[in-house]
Coordinates of C-alpha atoms in Angstrom, one line a residue:
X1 CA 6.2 52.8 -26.9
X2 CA 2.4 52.6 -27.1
X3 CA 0.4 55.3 -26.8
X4 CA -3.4 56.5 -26.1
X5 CA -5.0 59.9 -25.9
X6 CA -8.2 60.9 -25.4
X7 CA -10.0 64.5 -24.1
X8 CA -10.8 65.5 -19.9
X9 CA -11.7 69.4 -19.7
X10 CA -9.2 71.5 -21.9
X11 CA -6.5 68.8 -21.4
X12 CA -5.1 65.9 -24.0
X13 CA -4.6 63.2 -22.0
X14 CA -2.2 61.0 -23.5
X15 CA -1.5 57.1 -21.6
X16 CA 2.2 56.0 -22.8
X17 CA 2.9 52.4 -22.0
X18 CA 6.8 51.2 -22.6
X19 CA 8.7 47.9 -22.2
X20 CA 12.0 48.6 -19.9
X21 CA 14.1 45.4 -19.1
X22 CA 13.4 44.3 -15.7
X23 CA 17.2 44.6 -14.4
X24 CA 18.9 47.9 -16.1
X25 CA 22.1 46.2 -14.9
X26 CA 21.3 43.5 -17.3
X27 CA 22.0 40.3 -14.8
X28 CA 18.4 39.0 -14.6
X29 CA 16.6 38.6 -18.1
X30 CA 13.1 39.5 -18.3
X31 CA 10.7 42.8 -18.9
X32 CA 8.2 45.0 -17.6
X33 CA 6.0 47.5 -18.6
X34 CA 5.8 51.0 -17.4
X35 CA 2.9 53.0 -17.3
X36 CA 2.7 57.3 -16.8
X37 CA 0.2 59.2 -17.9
X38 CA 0.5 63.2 -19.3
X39 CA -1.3 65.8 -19.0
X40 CA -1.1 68.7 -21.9
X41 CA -3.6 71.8 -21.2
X42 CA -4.6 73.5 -24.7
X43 CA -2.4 75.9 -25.5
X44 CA 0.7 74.3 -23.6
X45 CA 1.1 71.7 -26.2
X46 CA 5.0 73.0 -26.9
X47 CA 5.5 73.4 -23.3
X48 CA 8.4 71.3 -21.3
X49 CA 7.4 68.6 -19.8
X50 CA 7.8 67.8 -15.8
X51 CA 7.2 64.2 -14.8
X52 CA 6.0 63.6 -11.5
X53 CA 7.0 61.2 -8.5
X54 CA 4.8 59.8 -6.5
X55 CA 5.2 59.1 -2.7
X56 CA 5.3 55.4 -1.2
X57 CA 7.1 53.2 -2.0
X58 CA 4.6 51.4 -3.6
X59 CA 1.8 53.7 -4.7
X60 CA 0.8 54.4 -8.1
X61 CA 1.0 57.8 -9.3
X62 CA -2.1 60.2 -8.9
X63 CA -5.7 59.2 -10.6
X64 CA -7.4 63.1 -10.8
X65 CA -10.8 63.5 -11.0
X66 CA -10.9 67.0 -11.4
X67 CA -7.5 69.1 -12.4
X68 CA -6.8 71.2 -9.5
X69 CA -4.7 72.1 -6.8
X70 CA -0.6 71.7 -7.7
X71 CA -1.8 70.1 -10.9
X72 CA -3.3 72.7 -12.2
X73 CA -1.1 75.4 -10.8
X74 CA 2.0 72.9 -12.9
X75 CA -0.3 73.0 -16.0
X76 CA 0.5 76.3 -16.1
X77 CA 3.8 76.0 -17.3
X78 CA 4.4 72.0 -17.9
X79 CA 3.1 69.1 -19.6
X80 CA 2.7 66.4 -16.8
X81 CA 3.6 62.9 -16.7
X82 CA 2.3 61.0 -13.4
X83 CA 4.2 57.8 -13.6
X84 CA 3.3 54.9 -11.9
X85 CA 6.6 54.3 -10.4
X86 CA 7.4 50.0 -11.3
X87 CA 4.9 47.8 -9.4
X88 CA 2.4 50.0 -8.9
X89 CA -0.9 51.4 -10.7
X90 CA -0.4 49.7 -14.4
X91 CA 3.5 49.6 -14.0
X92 CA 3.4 46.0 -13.5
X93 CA 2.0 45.9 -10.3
X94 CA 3.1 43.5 -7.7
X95 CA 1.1 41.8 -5.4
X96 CA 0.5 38.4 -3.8
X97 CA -0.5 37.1 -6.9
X98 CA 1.8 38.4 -9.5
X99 CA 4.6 37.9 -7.3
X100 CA 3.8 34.2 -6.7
X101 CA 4.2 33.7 -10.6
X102 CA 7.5 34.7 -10.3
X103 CA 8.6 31.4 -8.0
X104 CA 9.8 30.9 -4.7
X105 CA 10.4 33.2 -1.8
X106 CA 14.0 33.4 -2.8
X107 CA 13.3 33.9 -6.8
X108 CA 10.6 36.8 -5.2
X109 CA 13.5 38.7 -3.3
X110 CA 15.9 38.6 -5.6
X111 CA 13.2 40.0 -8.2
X112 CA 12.0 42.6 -5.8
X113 CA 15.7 44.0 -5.8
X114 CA 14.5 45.5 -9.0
X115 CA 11.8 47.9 -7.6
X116 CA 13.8 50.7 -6.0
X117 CA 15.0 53.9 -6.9
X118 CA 17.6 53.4 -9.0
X119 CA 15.3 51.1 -11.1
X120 CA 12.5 53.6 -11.2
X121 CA 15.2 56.0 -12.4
X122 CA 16.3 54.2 -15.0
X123 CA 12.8 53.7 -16.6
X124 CA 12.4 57.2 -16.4
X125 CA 15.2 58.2 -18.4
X126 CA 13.9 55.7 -20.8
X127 CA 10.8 57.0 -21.0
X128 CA 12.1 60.4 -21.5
X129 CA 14.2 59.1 -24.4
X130 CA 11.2 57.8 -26.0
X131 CA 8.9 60.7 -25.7
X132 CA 11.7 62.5 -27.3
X133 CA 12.9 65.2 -24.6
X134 CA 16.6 66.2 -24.2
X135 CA 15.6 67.2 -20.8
X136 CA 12.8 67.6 -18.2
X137 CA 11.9 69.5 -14.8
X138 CA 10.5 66.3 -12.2
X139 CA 8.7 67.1 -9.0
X140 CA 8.9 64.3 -5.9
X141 CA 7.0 64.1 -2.8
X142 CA 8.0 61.8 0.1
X143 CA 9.3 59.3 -1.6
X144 CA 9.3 61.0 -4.9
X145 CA 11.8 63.4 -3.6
X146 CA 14.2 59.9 -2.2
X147 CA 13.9 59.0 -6.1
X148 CA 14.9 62.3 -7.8
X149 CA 18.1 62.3 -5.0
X150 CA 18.8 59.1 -6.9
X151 CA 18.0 60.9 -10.2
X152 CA 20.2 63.7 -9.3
X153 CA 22.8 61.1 -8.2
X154 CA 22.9 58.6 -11.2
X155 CA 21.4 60.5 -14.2
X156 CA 21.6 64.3 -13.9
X157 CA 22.1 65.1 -17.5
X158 CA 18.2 64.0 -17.7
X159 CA 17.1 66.7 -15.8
X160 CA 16.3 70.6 -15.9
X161 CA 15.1 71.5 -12.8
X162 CA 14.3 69.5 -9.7
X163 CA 11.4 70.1 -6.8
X164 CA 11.1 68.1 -4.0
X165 CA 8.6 68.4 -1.3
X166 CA 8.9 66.2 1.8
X167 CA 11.8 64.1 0.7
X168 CA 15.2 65.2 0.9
X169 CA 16.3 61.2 2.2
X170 CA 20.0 60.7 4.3
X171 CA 22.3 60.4 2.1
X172 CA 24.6 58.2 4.4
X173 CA 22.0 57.4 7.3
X174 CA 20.6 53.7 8.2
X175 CA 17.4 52.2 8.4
X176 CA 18.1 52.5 12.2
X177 CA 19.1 56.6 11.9
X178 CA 16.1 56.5 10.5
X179 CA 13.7 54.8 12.9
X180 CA 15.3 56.7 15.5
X181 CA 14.5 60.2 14.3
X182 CA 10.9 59.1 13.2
X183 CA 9.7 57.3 16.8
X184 CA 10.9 60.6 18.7
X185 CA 9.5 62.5 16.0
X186 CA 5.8 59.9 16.4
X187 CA 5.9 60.4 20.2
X188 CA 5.4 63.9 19.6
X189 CA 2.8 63.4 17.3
X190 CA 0.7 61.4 20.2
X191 CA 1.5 63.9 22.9
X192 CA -0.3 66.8 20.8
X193 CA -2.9 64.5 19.7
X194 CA -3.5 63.6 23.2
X195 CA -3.1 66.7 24.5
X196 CA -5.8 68.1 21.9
X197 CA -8.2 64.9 22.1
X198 CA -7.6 63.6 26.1
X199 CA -10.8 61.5 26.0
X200 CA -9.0 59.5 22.9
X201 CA -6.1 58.1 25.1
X202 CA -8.8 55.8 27.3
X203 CA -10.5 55.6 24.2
X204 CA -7.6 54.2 22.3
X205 CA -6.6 52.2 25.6
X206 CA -10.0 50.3 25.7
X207 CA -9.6 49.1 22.3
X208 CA -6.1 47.8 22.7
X209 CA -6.8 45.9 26.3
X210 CA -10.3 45.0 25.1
X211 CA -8.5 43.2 22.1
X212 CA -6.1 42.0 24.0
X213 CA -8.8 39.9 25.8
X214 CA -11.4 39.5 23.1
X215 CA -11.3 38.3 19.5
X216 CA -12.9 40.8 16.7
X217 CA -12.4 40.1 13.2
X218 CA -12.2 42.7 10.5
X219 CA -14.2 42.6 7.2
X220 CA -11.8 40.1 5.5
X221 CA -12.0 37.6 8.2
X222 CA -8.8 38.1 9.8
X223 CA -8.5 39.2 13.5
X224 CA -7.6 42.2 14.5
X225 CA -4.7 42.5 17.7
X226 CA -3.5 45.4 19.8
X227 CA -0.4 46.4 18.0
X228 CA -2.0 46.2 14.5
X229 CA -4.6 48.8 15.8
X230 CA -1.6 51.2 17.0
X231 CA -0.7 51.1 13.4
X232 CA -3.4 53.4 12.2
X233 CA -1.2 56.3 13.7
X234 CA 0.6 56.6 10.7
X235 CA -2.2 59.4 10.3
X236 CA -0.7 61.6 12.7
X237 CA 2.1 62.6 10.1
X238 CA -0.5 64.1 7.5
X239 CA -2.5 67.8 8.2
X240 CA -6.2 66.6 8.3
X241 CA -4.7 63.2 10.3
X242 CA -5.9 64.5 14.0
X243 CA -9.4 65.0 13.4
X244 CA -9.2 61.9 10.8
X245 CA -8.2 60.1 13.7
X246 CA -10.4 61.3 16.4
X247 CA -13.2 60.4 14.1
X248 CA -12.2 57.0 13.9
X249 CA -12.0 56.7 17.7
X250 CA -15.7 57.7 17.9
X251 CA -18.0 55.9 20.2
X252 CA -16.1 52.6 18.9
X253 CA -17.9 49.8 21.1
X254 CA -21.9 48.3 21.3
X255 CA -23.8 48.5 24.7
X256 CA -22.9 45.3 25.5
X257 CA -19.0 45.8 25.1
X258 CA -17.9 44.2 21.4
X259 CA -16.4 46.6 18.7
X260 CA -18.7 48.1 16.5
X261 CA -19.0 47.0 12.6
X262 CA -18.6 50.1 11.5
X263 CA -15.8 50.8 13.3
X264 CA -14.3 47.6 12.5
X265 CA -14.7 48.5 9.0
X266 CA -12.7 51.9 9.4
X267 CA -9.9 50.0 11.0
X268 CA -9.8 47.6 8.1
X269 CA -9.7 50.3 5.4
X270 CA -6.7 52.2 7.6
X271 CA -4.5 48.7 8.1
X272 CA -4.6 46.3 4.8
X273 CA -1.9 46.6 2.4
X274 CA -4.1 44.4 -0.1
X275 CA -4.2 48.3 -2.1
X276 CA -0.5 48.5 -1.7
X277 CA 1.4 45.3 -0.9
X278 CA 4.5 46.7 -2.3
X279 CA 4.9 49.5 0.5
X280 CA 5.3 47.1 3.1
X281 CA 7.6 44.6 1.6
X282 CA 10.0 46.8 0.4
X283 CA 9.5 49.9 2.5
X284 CA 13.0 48.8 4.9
X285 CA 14.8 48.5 1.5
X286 CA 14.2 51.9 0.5
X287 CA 17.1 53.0 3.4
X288 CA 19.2 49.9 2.2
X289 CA 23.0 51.0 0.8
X290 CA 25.2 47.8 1.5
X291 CA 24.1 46.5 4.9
X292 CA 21.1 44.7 5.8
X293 CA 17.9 46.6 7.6
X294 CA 17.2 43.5 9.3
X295 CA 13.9 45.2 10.3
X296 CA 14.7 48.0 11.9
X297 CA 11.9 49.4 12.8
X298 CA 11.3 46.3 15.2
X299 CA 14.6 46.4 16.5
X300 CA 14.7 50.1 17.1
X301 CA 10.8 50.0 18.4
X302 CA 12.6 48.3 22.0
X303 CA 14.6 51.7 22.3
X304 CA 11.7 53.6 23.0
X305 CA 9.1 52.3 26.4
X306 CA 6.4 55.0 25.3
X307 CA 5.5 52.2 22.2
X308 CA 5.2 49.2 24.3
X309 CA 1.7 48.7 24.9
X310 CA 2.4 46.7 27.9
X311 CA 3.4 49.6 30.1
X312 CA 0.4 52.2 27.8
X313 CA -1.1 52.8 24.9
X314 CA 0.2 54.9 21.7
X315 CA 0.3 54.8 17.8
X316 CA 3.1 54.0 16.0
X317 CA 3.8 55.3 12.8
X318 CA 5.1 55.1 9.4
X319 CA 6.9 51.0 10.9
X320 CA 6.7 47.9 8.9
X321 CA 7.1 44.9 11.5
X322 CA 7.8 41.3 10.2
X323 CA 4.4 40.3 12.0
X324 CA 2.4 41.9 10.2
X325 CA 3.1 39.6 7.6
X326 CA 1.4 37.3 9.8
X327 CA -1.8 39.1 10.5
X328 CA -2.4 40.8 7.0
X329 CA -3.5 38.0 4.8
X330 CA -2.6 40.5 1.6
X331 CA 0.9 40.4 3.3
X332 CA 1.0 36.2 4.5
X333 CA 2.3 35.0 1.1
X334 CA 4.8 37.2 1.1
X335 CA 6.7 36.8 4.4
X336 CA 9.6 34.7 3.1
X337 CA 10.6 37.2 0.4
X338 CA 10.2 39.9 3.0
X339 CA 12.3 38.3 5.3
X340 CA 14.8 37.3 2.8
X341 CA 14.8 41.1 1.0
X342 CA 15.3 42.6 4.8
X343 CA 18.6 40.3 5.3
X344 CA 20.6 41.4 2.2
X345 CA 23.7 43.3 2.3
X346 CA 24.2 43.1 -0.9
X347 CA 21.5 46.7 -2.2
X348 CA 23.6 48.6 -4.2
X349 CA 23.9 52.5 -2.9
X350 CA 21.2 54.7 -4.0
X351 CA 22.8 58.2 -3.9
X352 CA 26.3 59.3 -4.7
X353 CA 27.5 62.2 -2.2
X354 CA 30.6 63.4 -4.7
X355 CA 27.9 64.0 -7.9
X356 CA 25.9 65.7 -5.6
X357 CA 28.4 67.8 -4.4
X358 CA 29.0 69.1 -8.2
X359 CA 25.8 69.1 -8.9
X360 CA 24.5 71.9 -11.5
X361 CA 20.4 71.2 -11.7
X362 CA 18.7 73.6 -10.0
X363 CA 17.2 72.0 -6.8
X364 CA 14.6 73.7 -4.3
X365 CA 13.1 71.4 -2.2
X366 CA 10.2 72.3 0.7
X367 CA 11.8 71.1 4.1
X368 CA 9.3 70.5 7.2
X369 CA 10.5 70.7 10.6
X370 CA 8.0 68.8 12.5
X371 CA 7.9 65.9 9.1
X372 CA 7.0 62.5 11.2
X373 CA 8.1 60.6 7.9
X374 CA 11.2 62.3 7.2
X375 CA 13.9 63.4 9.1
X376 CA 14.1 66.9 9.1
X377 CA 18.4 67.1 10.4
X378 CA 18.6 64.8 7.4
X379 CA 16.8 66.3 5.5
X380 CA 18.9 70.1 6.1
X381 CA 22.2 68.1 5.9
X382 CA 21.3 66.6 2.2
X383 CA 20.2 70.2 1.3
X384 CA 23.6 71.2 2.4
X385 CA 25.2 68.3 0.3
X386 CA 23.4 69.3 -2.8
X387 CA 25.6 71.6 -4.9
X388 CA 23.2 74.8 -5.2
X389 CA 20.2 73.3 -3.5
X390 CA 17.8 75.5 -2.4
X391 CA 15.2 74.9 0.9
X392 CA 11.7 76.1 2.1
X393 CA 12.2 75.7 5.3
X394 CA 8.5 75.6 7.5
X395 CA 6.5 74.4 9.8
X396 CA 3.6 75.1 8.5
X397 CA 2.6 72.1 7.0
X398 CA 3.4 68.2 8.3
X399 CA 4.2 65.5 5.5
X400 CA 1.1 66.2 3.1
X401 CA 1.6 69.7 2.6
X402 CA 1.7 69.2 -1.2
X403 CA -1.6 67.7 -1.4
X404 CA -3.0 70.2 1.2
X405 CA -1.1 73.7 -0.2
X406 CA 0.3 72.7 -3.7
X407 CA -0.2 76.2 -5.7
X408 CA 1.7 78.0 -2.4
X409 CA 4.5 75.5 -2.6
X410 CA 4.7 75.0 -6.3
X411 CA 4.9 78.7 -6.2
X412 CA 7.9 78.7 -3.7
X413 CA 9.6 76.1 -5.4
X414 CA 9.5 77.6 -9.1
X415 CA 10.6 80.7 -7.6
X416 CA 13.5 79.3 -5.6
X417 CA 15.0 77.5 -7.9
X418 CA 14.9 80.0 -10.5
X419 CA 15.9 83.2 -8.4

């Protein structure tokens, strides 16, 4: 492992960068490098170390600018490690580029097999081994939290203490259990937002028929359609996402009826995955356990009448759909693999309920009830499969709570797991 280390305000800062083999399993040669950065405030520099997982899939771990909120209130008793999770940040990302390197659509799916949880899990006990810990604590949000299930599932003796926020996954639910729960759960979301903003819904409504009629092109040239623009609800899961939104549906078209630039140029910093390419491609996969997804959020979407803007206008949410790798030009490369990645049967099962259920790791994970990302009956019956597991169970927060209340939480969470 290489390492570099330099000052930021009271803190080493210490970059580790470590080869891991691409396939743990060992079938598929090759390497990667992955990337996790620690924090060590002075006077903590014997402390235990807690290595945090980021939410996604596909986004790098946290870039601070200033040390606060739950970072700071972890500093207090951890050295941090923010790990960019494989693919992302300076994990070896993945993109359109790199992953055109790799070959064709079936060599890209086959490589992208390698990116899920139990693959990030696996570099993390590595990585532990190499900084030379016996054990460590690990916080997960959203995603995070679907990892360390895997963590608790395939490598418990790595771990100390676990705290999840957000991201207690089904253990035994489908892509389509999933989608289910989380398009009730979004057609909630756009009744209150409605309800609080009602000039939004003919806002919202003009946009969609006007670019049903009209071509407008974003920023990077591409056009923008109906359905993409219902996308940008994905913001209605997260605490500042209502006003966030509302401000984006501000006074949207020019006197003479086109869409204005600068609104244009909100909706193309909402929709491209050019930051983030991994999220969409292997977002379905995540739910994956020896059946296909077969996009499932497309297939479920028909379910429910209140998302088909035919019959009136609302926002979707947290959906990938297999056109969108038609009208994102970060995503158009990557169609086949996408297509190919969402027809296996063959992902290996991510969590295993009978180590769970002997579990001895002490577990407190923060529960929402009104989470539009994550299903809360899922979420309460994996707290119940947990051996010892321990919930904060609220409504006080939606998805982003540990961005928007991290000391409060942390606070819970320490507390819980070690009462």
């Amino acid at each position: 492992m290489h390492t570099e280390s330099h000052r930021v305000d009271g803190h080493d800062v210490h970059e580790h960068v470590l080869t891991v083999p691409l396939d743990h399993r060992g079938s598929d040669p090759g390497s990667i490098e992955v990337f996790a950065r620690e924090y060590v405030r002075d006077g903590q520099r014997d402390a235990p170390r807690l290595v945090f997982f980021q939410g996604g899939p596909g986004n790098p771990a946290n870039r601070p600018e200033v040390v606060g909120g739950w970072l700071e209130r972890a500093l207090e008793e951890f050295r941090v490690v923010l790990l960019d999770q494989r693919g992302t940040g300076r994990s070896t990302p993945l993109d359109r580029q790199s992953l055109a390197e790799v070959g064709s659509s079936a060599d890209q799916a086959r490589y992208l097999r390698h990116f899920r949880a139990d693959s990030i899990v696996a570099d993390a006990e590595l990585l532990r081994l190499a900084l030379g810990d016996d054990t460590w604590a690990a916080l997960g949000q959203s995603y995070g939290g679907f990892c360390l299930t895997t963590y608790l599932s395939q490598a418990p003796q790595g771990l100390r203490e676990v705290f999840i926020t957000a991201g207690l996954p089904g253990i035994a639910t489908t892509a389509d259990d999933v989608y289910r729960a989380t398009y009730a759960q979004t057609a909630v979301r756009n009744a209150e937002f409605f309800a609080r903003y009602p000039r939004d819904l003919g806002v919202a409504q003009a946009v969609a028929d006007h670019l049903e009629q009209q071509e407008e092109l974003l920023p990077s040239g591409e056009r923008l359609s109906a359905r993409r623009f219902a996308t940008i609800g994905i913001a209605l899961g997260q605490v500042s996402g209502f006003d966030a939104l509302h401000f984006a549906l501000e006074d949207p078209f020019t006197r003479s009826g086109r869409l204005r630039e600068r609104f244009l140029l909100e909706m193309g910093r909402r929709l491209s995955f050019a930051a983030h390419p991994l999220y969409a491609v292997v977002h379905e996969s995540i739910y994956a356990q020896g059946a296909a997804t077969n996009w499932a959020a497309q297939r479920v979407r028909a379910e429910f009448p209140r998302f088909d803007l035919s019959s009136g206008f609302a926002f979707t949410g947290e959906h990938v759909y297999p056109w969108q790798f038609e009208e994102d030009p970060a995503l158009v490369p990557l169609r086949g693999a996408a297509d190919l990645l969402a027809a296996d049967a063959d992902l290996p099962p991510l969590y295993d309920a009978d180590v769970l259920a002997g579990n001895t790791v002490p577990v407190a994970a923060a529960v929402y009830v009104d989470d539009m990302f994550v299903p809360y009956a899922s979420s309460r019956a994996t707290a119940a499969a947990i051996r010892g597991a321990r919930t904060f169970v609220t409504n006080e927060y939606q998805h982003d709570g540990l961005r928007m209340d991290g000391r409060r939480l942390l606070d819970v969470l320490f507390g819980l797991a070690r009462r």
